[in-house]
Tab-separated table of C-alpha atoms in Angstrom:
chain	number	residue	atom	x	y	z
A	40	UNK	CA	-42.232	20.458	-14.381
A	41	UNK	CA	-43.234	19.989	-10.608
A	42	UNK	CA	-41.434	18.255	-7.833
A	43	UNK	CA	-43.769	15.257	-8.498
A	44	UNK	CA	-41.186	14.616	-11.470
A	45	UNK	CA	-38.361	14.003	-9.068
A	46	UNK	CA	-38.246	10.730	-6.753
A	47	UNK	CA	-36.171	10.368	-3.912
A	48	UNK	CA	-34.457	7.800	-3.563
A	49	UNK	CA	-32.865	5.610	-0.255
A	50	UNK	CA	-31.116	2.147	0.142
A	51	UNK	CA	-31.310	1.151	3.404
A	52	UNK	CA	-29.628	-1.961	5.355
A	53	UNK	CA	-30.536	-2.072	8.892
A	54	UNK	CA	-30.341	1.761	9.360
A	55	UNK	CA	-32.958	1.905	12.013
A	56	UNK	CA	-30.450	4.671	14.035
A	57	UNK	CA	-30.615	7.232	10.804
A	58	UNK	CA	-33.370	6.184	8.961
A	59	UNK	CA	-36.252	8.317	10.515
A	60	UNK	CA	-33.903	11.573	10.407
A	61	UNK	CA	-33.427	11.130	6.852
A	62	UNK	CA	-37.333	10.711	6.425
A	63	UNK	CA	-38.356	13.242	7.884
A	64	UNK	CA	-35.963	15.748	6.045
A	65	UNK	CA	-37.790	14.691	2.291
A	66	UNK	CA	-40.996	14.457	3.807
A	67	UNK	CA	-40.380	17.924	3.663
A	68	UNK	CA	-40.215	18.342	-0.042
A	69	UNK	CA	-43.775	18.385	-1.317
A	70	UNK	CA	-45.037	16.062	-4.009
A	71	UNK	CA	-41.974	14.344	-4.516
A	72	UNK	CA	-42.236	10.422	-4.587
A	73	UNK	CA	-39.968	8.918	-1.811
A	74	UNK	CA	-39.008	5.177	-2.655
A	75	UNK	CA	-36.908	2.828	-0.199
A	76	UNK	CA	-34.976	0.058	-0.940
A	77	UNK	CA	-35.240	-2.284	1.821
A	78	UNK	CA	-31.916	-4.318	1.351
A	79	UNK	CA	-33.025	-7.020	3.511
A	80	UNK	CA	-32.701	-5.454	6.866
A	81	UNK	CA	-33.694	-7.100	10.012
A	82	UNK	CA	-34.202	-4.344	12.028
A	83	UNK	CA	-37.219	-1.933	12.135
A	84	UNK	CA	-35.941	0.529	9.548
A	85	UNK	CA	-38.615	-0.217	7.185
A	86	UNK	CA	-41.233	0.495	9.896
A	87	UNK	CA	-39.623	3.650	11.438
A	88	UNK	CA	-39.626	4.841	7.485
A	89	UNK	CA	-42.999	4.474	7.112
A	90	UNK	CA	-44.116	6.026	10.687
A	91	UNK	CA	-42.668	9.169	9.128
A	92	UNK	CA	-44.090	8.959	5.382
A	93	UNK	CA	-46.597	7.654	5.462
A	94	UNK	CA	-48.051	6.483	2.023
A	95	UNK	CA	-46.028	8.990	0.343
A	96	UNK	CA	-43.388	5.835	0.774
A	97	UNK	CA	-42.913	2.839	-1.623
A	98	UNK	CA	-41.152	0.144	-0.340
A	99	UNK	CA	-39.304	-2.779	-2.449
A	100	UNK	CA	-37.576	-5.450	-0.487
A	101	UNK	CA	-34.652	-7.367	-1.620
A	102	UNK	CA	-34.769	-10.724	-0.409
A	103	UNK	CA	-31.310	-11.052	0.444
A	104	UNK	CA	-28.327	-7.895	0.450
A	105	UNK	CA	-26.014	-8.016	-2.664
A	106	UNK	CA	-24.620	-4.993	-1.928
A	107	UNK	CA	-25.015	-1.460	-2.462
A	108	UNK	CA	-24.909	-1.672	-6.840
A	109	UNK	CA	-27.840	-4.053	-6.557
A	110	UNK	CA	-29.750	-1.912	-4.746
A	111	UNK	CA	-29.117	1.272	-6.089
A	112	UNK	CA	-30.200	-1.259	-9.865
A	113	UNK	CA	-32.972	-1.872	-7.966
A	114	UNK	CA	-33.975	1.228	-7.201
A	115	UNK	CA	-33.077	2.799	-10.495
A	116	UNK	CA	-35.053	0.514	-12.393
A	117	UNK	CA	-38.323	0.744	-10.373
A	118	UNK	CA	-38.350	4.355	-10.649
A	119	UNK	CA	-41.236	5.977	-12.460
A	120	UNK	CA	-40.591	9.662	-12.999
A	121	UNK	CA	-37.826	11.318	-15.201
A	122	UNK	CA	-35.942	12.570	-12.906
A	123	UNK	CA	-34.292	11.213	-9.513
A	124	UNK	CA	-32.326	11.560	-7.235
A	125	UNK	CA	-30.441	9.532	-3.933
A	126	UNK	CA	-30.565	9.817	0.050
A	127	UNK	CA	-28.345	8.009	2.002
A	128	UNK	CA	-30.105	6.478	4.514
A	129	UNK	CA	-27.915	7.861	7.637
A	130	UNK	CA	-27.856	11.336	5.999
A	131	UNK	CA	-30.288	14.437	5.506
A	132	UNK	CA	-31.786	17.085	2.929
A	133	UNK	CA	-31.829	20.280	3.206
A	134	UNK	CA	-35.744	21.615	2.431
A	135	UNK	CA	-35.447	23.310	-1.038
A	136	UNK	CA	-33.210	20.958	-3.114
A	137	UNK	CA	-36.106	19.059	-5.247
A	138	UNK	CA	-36.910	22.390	-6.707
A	139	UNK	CA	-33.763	23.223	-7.654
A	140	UNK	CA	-33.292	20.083	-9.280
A	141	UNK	CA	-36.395	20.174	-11.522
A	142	UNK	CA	-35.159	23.767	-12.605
A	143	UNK	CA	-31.935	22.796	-13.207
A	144	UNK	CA	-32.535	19.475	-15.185
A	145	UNK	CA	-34.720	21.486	-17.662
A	146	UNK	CA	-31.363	21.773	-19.259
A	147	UNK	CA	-28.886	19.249	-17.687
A	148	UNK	CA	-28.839	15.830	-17.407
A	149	UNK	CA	-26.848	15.486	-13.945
A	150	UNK	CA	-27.201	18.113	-11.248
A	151	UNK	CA	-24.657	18.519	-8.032
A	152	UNK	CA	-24.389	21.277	-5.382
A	153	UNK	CA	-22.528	21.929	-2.526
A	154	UNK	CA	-22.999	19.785	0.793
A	155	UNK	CA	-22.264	20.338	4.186
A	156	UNK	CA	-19.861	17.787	5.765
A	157	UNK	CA	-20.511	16.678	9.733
A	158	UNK	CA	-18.940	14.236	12.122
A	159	UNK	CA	-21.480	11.207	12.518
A	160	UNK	CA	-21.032	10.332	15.986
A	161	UNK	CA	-21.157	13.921	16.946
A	162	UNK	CA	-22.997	15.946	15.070
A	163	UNK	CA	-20.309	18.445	14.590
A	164	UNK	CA	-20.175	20.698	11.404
A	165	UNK	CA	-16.981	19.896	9.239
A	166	UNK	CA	-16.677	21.861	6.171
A	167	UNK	CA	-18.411	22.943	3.227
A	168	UNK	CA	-17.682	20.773	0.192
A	169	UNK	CA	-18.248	22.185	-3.412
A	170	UNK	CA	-17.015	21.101	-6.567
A	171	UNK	CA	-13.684	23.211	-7.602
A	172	UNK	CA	-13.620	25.605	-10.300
A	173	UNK	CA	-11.957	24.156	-12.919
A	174	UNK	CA	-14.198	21.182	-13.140
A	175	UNK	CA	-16.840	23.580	-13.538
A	176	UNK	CA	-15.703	25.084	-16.615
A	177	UNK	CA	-16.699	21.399	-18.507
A	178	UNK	CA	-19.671	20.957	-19.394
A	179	UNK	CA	-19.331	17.604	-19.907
A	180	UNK	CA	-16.431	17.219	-16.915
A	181	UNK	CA	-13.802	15.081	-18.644
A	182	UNK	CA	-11.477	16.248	-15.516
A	183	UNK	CA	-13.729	13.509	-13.265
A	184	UNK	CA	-11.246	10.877	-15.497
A	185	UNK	CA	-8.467	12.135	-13.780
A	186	UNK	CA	-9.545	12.221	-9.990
A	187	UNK	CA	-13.091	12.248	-8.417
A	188	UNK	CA	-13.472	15.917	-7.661
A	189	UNK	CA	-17.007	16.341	-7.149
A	190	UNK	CA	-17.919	17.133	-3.536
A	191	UNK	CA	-20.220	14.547	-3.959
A	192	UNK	CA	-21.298	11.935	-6.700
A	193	UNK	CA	-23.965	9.873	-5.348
A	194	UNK	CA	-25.841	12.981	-4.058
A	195	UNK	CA	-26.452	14.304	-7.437
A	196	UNK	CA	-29.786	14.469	-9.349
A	197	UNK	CA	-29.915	12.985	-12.390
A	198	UNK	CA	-32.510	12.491	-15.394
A	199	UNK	CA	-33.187	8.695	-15.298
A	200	UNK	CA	-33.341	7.657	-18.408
A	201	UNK	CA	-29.150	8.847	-18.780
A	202	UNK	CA	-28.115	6.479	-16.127
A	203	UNK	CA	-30.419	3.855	-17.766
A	204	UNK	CA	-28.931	4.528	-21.163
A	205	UNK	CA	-25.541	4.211	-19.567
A	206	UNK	CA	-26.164	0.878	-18.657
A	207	UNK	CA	-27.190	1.099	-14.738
A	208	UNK	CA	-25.335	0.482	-11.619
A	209	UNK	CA	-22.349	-2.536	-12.016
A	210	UNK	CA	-22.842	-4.864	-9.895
A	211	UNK	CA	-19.207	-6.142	-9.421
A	212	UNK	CA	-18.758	-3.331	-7.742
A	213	UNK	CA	-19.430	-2.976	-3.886
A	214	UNK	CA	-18.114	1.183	-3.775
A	215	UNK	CA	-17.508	3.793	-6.320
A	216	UNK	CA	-20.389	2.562	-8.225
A	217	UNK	CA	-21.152	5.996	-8.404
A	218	UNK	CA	-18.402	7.167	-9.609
A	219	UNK	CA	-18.807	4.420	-12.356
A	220	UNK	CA	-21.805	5.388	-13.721
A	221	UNK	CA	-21.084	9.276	-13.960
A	222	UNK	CA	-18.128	8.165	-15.861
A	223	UNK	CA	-20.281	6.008	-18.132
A	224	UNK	CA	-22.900	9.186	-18.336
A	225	UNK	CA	-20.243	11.475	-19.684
A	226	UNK	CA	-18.892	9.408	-22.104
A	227	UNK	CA	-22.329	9.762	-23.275
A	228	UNK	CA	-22.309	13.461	-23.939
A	229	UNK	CA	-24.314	13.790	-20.138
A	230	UNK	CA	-24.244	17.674	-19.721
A	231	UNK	CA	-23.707	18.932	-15.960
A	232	UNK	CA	-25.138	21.566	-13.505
A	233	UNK	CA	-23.281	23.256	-10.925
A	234	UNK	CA	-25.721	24.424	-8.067
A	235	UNK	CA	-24.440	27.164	-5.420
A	236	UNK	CA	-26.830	26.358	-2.854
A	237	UNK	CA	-26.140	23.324	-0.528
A	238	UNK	CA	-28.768	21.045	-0.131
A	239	UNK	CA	-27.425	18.364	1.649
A	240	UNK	CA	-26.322	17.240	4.717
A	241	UNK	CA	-23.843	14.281	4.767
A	242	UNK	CA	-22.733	12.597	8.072
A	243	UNK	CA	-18.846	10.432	8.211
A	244	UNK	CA	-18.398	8.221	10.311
A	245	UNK	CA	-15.753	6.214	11.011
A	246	UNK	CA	-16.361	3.058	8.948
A	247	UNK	CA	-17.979	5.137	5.549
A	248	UNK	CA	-16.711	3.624	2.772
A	249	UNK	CA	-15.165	6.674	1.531
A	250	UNK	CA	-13.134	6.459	4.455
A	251	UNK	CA	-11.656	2.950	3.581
A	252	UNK	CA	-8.666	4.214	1.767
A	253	UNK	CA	-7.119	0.984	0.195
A	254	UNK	CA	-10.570	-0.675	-0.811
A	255	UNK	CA	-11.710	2.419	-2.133
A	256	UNK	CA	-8.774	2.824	-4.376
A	257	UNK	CA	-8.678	-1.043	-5.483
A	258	UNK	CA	-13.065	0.350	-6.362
A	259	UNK	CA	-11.242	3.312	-8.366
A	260	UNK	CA	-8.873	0.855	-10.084
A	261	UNK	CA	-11.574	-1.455	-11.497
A	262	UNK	CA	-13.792	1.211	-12.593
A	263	UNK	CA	-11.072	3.525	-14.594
A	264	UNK	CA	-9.977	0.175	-16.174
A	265	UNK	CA	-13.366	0.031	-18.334
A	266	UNK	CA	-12.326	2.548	-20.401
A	267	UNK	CA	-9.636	3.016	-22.807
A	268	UNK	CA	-6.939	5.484	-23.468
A	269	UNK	CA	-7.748	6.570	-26.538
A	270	UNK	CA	-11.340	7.389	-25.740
A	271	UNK	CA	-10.598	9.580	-22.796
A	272	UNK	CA	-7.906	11.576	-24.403
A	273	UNK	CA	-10.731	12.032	-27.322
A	274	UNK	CA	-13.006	13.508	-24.716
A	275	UNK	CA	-10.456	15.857	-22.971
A	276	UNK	CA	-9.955	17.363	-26.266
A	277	UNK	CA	-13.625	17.384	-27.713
A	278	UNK	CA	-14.370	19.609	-24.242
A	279	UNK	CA	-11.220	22.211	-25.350
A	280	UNK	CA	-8.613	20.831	-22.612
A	281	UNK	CA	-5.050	21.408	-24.149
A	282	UNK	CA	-3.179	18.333	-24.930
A	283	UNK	CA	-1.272	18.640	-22.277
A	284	UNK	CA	-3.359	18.611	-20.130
A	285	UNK	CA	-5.127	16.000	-21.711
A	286	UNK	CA	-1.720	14.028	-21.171
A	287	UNK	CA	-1.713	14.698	-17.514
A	288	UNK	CA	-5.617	13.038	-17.297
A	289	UNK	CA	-3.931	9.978	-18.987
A	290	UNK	CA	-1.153	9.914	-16.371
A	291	UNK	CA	-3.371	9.937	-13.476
A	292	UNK	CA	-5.945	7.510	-14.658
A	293	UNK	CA	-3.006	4.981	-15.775
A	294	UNK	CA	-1.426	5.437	-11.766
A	295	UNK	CA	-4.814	4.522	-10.480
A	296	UNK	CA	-5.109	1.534	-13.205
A	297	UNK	CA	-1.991	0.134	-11.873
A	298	UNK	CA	-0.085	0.684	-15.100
A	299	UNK	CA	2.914	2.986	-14.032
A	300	UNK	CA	4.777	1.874	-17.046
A	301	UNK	CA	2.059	3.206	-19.058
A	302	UNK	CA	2.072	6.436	-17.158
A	303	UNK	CA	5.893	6.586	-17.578
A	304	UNK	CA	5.460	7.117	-21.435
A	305	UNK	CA	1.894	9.218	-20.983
A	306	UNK	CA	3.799	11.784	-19.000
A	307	UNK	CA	5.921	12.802	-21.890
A	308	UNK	CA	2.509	13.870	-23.839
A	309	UNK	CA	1.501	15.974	-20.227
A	310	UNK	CA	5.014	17.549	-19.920
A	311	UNK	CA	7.778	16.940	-22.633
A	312	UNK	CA	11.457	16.897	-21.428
A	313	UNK	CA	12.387	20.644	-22.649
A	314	UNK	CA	9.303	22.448	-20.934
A	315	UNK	CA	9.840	25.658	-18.941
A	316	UNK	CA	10.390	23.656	-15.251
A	317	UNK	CA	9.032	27.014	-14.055
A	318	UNK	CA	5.631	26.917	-15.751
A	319	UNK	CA	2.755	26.515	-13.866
A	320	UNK	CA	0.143	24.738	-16.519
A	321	UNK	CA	-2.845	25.657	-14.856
A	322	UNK	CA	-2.421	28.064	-12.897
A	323	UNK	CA	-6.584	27.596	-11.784
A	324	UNK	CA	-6.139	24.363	-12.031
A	325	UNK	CA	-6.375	20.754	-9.285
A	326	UNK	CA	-2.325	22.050	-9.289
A	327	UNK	CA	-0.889	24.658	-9.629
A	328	UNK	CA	2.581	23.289	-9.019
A	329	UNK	CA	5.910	24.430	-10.910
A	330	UNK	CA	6.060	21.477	-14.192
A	331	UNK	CA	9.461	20.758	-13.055
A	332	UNK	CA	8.084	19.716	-9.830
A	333	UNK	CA	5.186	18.105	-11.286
A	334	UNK	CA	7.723	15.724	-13.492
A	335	UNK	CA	10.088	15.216	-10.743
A	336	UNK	CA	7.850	14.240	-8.393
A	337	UNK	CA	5.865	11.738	-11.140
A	338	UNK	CA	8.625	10.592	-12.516
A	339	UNK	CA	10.650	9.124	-9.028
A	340	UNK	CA	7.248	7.739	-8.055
A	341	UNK	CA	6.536	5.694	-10.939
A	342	UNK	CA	9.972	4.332	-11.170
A	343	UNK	CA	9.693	3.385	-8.210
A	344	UNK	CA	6.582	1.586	-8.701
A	345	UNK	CA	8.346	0.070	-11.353
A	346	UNK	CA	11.320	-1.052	-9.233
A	347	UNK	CA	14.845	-1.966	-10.047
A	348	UNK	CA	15.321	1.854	-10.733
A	349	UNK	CA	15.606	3.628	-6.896
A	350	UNK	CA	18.554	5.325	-7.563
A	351	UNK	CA	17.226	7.319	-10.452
A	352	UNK	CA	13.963	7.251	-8.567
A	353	UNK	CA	15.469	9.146	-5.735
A	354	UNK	CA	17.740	11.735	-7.662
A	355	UNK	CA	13.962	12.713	-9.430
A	356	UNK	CA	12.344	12.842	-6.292
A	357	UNK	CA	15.731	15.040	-5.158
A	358	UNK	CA	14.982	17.173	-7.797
A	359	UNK	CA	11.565	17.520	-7.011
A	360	UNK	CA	12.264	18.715	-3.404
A	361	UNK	CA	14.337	21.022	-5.197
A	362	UNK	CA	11.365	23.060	-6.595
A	363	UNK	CA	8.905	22.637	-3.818
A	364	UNK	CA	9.105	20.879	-0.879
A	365	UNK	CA	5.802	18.448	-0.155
A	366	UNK	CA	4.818	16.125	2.145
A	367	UNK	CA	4.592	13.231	-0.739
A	368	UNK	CA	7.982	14.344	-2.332
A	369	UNK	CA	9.782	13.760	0.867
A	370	UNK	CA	7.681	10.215	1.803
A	371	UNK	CA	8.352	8.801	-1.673
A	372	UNK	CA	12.138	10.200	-1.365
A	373	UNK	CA	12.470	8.227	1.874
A	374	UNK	CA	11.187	5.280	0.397
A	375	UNK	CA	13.527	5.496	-2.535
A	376	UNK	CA	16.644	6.326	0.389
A	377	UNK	CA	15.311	3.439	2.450
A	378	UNK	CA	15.178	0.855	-0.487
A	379	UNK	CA	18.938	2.273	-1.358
A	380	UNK	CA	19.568	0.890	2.302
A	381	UNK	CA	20.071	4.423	3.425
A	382	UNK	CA	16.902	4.071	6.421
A	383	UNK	CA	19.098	6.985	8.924
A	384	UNK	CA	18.265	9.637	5.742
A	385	UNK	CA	14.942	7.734	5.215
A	386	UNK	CA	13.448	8.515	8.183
A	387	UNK	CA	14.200	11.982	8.413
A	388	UNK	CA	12.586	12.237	5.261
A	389	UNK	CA	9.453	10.412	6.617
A	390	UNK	CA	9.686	12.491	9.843
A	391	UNK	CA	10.002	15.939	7.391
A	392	UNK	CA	7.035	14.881	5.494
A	393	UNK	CA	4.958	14.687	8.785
A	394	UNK	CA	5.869	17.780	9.779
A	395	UNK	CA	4.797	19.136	6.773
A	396	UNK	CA	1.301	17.394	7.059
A	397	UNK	CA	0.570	16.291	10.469
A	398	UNK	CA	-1.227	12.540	10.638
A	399	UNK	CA	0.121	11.826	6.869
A	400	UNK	CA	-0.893	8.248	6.849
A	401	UNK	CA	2.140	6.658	4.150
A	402	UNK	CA	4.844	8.806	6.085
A	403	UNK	CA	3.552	7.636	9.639
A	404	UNK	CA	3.493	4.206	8.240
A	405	UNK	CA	6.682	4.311	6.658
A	406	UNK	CA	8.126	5.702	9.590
A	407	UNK	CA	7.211	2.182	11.625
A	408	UNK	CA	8.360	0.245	9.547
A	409	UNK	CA	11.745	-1.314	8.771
A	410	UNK	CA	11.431	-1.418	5.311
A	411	UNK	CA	9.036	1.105	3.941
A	412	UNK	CA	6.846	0.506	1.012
A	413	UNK	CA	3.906	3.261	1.388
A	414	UNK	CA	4.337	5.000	-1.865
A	415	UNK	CA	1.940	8.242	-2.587
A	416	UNK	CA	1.021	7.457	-6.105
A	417	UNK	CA	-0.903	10.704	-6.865
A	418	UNK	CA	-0.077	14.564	-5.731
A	419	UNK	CA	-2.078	15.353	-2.731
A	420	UNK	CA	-5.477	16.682	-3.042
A	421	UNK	CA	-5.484	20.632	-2.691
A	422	UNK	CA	-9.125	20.527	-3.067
A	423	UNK	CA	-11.497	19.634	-0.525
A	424	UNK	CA	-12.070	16.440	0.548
A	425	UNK	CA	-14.811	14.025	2.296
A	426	UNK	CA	-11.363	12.247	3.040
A	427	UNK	CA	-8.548	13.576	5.637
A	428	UNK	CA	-6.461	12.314	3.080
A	429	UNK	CA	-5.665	15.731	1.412
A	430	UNK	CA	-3.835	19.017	2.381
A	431	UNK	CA	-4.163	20.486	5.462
A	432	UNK	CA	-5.136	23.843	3.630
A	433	UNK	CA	-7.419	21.525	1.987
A	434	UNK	CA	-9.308	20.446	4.844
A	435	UNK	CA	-10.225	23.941	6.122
């Protein structure tokens, strides 16, 4: 199979800036089709495209901009070649990728691979971002139910007819439509292949949508909510994940749902009441955390997301602290304090969580406010992140 298999794909809304550095870094790829959504822009992106490509391009235009699921559709359905993959329009390949992708979708129906993380405005290198370990280890990644731990999930190349089969882009959604449709793939048995070379070049700027914190977690509620309980727990277990760990999937997926008192009775499934507190359940795993901290810390926080419950709330999240001292332990343990009208013990809480993650947004936020209500739903990432929103170990 030759790159002429593989189309590129690019969905670009008045991107004039980007669009001809992107271009010019697939042009690069021989024989690969290049197509280019024109979401109704009304600058000269389409024209600086073409400058570059040539008639190597194919250009639909959408007569008005629904969004960024319409014209990924779009795109997905006016592809012509079994396999494809996406470029963001203010982003860049690395020359080599389409190669690797044909080889590796000989045998896969989704491919990923590291990517190298800059600073839009300025060009600067950030990090390398790879997918972690564990998540590796599935073939068919059930773990992605639990967080989003790919280093990147639009980037990927895929076989088109598994994104077809499950059931194409939603347009509801105006982020994490990605996300939605890998999801939708794995349910469907889609197997996955774990590059080591990075192939792509992604730029973050200010205003990404990744970086929009609150809409992109409402995006992450709606998605996880089209699927159920039952089926997910299935998969963890058809892929050889313990049931415990299967149990803390479910908890996670029912904090993002916004269904803590669901979580409250899936966490006895991911660690009963008469585990070892000392165990660490995976000790390879997205945390390898102490299970005494792990149920302290879950525990306080979704009582109180419950409410009516702080004191308990704050003698878990006490206990928690107890086994390891973390920036979200001691945020969600001065919201607790501050609800319990204790704000003097509060706020050195808030101001001990900063210090143990400078620029923690719910502790800097709680801090400035007279009655605190940022609660840190989730453990903080200890992978890496396109987000700041994760460890400071994290982030190196």
């Amino acid at each position: 199979m030759s790159n002429s298999q593989l189309t590129i794909a690019i969905c670009a809304r008045n991107a004039a800036e980007t669009i001809e550095r992107a271009i010019a870094s697939v042009v690069k790829e021989p024989e690969c089709p290049i197509l280019l959504i024109d979401d109704n822009c009304t600058d000269d992106t389409v024209a600086r495209a073409r400058r570059i490509a040539g008639d190597r391009l194919t250009v639909i235009t959408n007569k008005e901009s629904r969004g960024i699921s319409v014209a990924r559709q779009t795109a997905l359905m006016a592809i012509k070649t079994p396999l494809a993959t996406w470029l963001d329009a203010d982003d860049e390949w690395i020359p080599g990728r389409a190669a690797r992708f044909v080889e590796a979708l000989k045998n896969a129906d989704i491919s990923t691979e590291p990517i190298e993380l800059y600073e839009g405005p300025t060009g600067k290198f950030l990090r390398l971002m790879d997918s972690p370990e564990f998540l590796q280890r599935e073939v068919t990644p059930a773990r992605l139910f639990e967080r989003n731990y790919l280093a990147c999930d639009t980037q990927v190349g895929f076989r088109t007819a598994i994104f077809r089969d499950a059931g194409g882009y939603d347009p509801a959604l105006d982020r994490a439509e990605s996300y939605d449709i890998l999801l939708r793939a794995i349910l469907k048995g889609a197997r996955f292949h774990y590059g080591k070379t990075p192939g792509y070049k992604m730029y973050a700027y200010p205003g990404s949508l990744s970086r929009q914190l609150d809409k992109q977690r409402a995006a992450t509620t709606a998605v996880l909510r089209k699927f159920s309980y039952d089926e997910v727990r299935k998969l963890c277990l058809s892929v050889g994940e313990p049931p415990r760990v299967a149990g803390w999937v479910l908890t996670a997926m029912a904090l993002y749902r916004g269904e803590p008192q669901k979580a409250l009775t899936l966490i006895e499934e991911a660690s009963p009441a008469d585990a070892d507190p000392n165990e660490i359940l995976e000790p390879d795993g997205p945390l390898p955390a102490r299970e005494g901290w792990r149920r302290a810390f879950q525990r306080g926080t979704i009582l109180l997301l419950i409410g009516g419950q702080d004191a308990v709330a704050a003698k878990e999240l006490q206990k928690a602290e107890g086994f390891e001292g973390t920036a979200e332990g001691a945020n969600n343990l001065g919201v607790a304090l501050a609800r319990l009208g204790q704000l003097p013990d509060a706020q050195k809480f808030f101001d001990l969580s900063e210090s143990r993650f400078p620029g923690y947004l719910d502790a800097k936020l709680n801090r400035q406010d007279t009655t605190p209500s940022r609660i840190t739903t989730h453990p903080l990432r200890r992978q890496a992140s396109r987000s700041e929103y994760a460890t400071p170990a994290a982030r190196k």
